Amino acid sequence: MIGLAILFLIIAIVAAIFGFFGIVSALVGVAKVLFFVFLILFILSLIFGRRRSS
């Protein structure tokens, strides 16, 4: 349980550093592109995974 607390603390510190120094604004475009790429890959894996099991 303490391990999860430490993990969330580290994630919060990294997010704060990104937020305070304005790095987030540069990464928003990258995050949007990655979101759509992984969404398409997820849909393709659902389609081809379902076809293979039939």
CSV table of N, CA and C in Angstrom, one decimal, residues 2-50:
chain,number,residue,atom,x,y,z
A,2,ILE,N,1.9,1.2,0.7
A,2,ILE,CA,2.8,2.4,0.8
A,2,ILE,C,3.5,2.6,-0.6
A,3,GLY,N,3.7,1.5,-1.3
A,3,GLY,CA,4.3,1.5,-2.7
A,3,GLY,C,3.4,2.3,-3.6
A,4,LEU,N,2.1,2.1,-3.5
A,4,LEU,CA,1.2,2.9,-4.4
A,4,LEU,C,1.2,4.4,-4.0
A,5,ALA,N,1.2,4.6,-2.7
A,5,ALA,CA,1.3,6.0,-2.3
A,5,ALA,C,2.5,6.7,-2.8
A,6,ILE,N,3.7,6.0,-2.8
A,6,ILE,CA,4.9,6.6,-3.3
A,6,ILE,C,4.8,6.8,-4.8
A,7,LEU,N,4.2,5.8,-5.5
A,7,LEU,CA,4.0,5.9,-6.9
A,7,LEU,C,3.2,7.2,-7.3
A,8,PHE,N,2.1,7.3,-6.6
A,8,PHE,CA,1.2,8.5,-6.9
A,8,PHE,C,1.9,9.8,-6.5
A,9,LEU,N,2.7,9.8,-5.5
A,9,LEU,CA,3.5,11.0,-5.2
A,9,LEU,C,4.4,11.4,-6.3
A,10,ILE,N,5.1,10.4,-6.8
A,10,ILE,CA,6.0,10.6,-7.9
A,10,ILE,C,5.3,11.1,-9.2
A,11,ILE,N,4.2,10.5,-9.5
A,11,ILE,CA,3.4,11.0,-10.6
A,11,ILE,C,2.9,12.4,-10.4
A,12,ALA,N,2.5,12.8,-9.2
A,12,ALA,CA,2.0,14.1,-8.9
A,12,ALA,C,3.2,15.1,-9.0
A,13,ILE,N,4.4,14.7,-8.6
A,13,ILE,CA,5.5,15.6,-8.7
A,13,ILE,C,5.9,15.9,-10.2
A,14,VAL,N,5.9,14.8,-11.0
A,14,VAL,CA,6.2,15.0,-12.4
A,14,VAL,C,5.1,15.8,-13.1
A,15,ALA,N,3.9,15.6,-12.8
A,15,ALA,CA,2.8,16.4,-13.4
A,15,ALA,C,2.9,17.9,-12.9
A,16,ALA,N,3.3,18.1,-11.7
A,16,ALA,CA,3.5,19.5,-11.2
A,16,ALA,C,4.6,20.2,-12.0
A,17,ILE,N,5.7,19.5,-12.2
A,17,ILE,CA,6.9,20.0,-12.9
A,17,ILE,C,6.5,20.4,-14.3
A,18,PHE,N,5.7,19.5,-15.0
A,18,PHE,CA,5.3,19.8,-16.3
A,18,PHE,C,4.4,21.0,-16.3
A,19,GLY,N,3.5,21.1,-15.4
A,19,GLY,CA,2.5,22.2,-15.3
A,19,GLY,C,3.1,23.5,-15.0
A,20,PHE,N,4.1,23.5,-14.1
A,20,PHE,CA,4.7,24.8,-13.7
A,20,PHE,C,5.6,25.4,-14.7
A,21,PHE,N,6.2,24.5,-15.5
A,21,PHE,CA,7.2,25.0,-16.5
A,21,PHE,C,6.6,25.1,-17.9
A,22,GLY,N,5.4,24.9,-18.1
A,22,GLY,CA,4.7,25.1,-19.4
A,22,GLY,C,5.1,24.0,-20.4
A,23,ILE,N,5.6,22.9,-20.0
A,23,ILE,CA,5.9,21.8,-20.9
A,23,ILE,C,4.6,21.2,-21.5
A,24,VAL,N,3.6,21.3,-20.7
A,24,VAL,CA,2.3,20.6,-21.0
A,24,VAL,C,1.8,21.2,-22.4
A,25,SER,N,1.9,22.5,-22.6
A,25,SER,CA,1.3,23.1,-23.8
A,25,SER,C,2.0,22.5,-25.0
A,26,ALA,N,3.3,22.1,-24.9
A,26,ALA,CA,4.0,21.5,-26.1
A,26,ALA,C,3.6,20.1,-26.3
A,27,LEU,N,3.1,19.4,-25.2
A,27,LEU,CA,2.8,18.0,-25.3
A,27,LEU,C,1.4,17.7,-25.6
A,28,VAL,N,0.5,18.7,-25.6
A,28,VAL,CA,-0.9,18.5,-25.9
A,28,VAL,C,-1.1,17.9,-27.3
A,29,GLY,N,-0.5,18.4,-28.3
A,29,GLY,CA,-0.6,17.9,-29.6
A,29,GLY,C,-0.2,16.5,-29.8
A,30,VAL,N,0.9,16.2,-29.1
A,30,VAL,CA,1.4,14.8,-29.2
A,30,VAL,C,0.5,13.9,-28.5
A,31,ALA,N,-0.1,14.3,-27.4
A,31,ALA,CA,-1.1,13.5,-26.6
A,31,ALA,C,-2.3,13.2,-27.5
A,32,LYS,N,-2.8,14.2,-28.2
A,32,LYS,CA,-4.0,14.0,-29.0
A,32,LYS,C,-3.7,13.0,-30.2
A,33,VAL,N,-2.6,13.1,-30.8
A,33,VAL,CA,-2.2,12.2,-31.9
A,33,VAL,C,-2.1,10.8,-31.3
A,34,LEU,N,-1.4,10.6,-30.2
A,34,LEU,CA,-1.3,9.3,-29.6
A,34,LEU,C,-2.6,8.7,-29.2
A,35,PHE,N,-3.5,9.5,-28.7
A,35,PHE,CA,-4.8,9.1,-28.3
A,35,PHE,C,-5.5,8.5,-29.5
A,36,PHE,N,-5.6,9.2,-30.6
A,36,PHE,CA,-6.3,8.7,-31.8
A,36,PHE,C,-5.6,7.4,-32.4
A,37,VAL,N,-4.2,7.4,-32.4
A,37,VAL,CA,-3.5,6.2,-32.9
A,37,VAL,C,-3.9,5.0,-32.1
A,38,PHE,N,-3.8,5.1,-30.8
A,38,PHE,CA,-4.1,4.0,-29.9
A,38,PHE,C,-5.6,3.6,-30.0
A,39,LEU,N,-6.5,4.6,-30.2
A,39,LEU,CA,-7.9,4.3,-30.3
A,39,LEU,C,-8.2,3.5,-31.6
A,40,ILE,N,-7.5,3.8,-32.7
A,40,ILE,CA,-7.6,3.1,-33.9
A,40,ILE,C,-7.1,1.7,-33.8
A,41,LEU,N,-5.9,1.6,-33.1
A,41,LEU,CA,-5.3,0.2,-32.9
A,41,LEU,C,-6.2,-0.6,-32.0
A,42,PHE,N,-6.9,0.0,-31.0
A,42,PHE,CA,-7.8,-0.8,-30.2
A,42,PHE,C,-9.0,-1.3,-31.0
A,43,ILE,N,-9.6,-0.4,-31.8
A,43,ILE,CA,-10.7,-0.9,-32.6
A,43,ILE,C,-10.3,-2.0,-33.6
A,44,LEU,N,-9.1,-1.8,-34.2
A,44,LEU,CA,-8.7,-2.9,-35.1
A,44,LEU,C,-8.4,-4.2,-34.4
A,45,SER,N,-7.9,-4.1,-33.2
A,45,SER,CA,-7.6,-5.4,-32.4
A,45,SER,C,-9.0,-6.0,-32.0
A,46,LEU,N,-10.0,-5.2,-31.7
A,46,LEU,CA,-11.3,-5.8,-31.4
A,46,LEU,C,-11.9,-6.5,-32.7
A,47,ILE,N,-11.8,-5.9,-33.8
A,47,ILE,CA,-12.3,-6.4,-35.0
A,47,ILE,C,-11.6,-7.7,-35.4
A,48,PHE,N,-10.3,-7.6,-35.5
A,48,PHE,CA,-9.5,-8.8,-36.0
A,48,PHE,C,-9.5,-9.9,-34.9
A,49,GLY,N,-9.5,-9.5,-33.6
A,49,GLY,CA,-9.6,-10.5,-32.6
A,49,GLY,C,-10.9,-11.3,-32.6
A,50,ARG,N,-11.9,-10.6,-32.8
A,50,ARG,CA,-13.3,-11.3,-32.9
A,50,ARG,C,-13.4,-12.2,-34.1
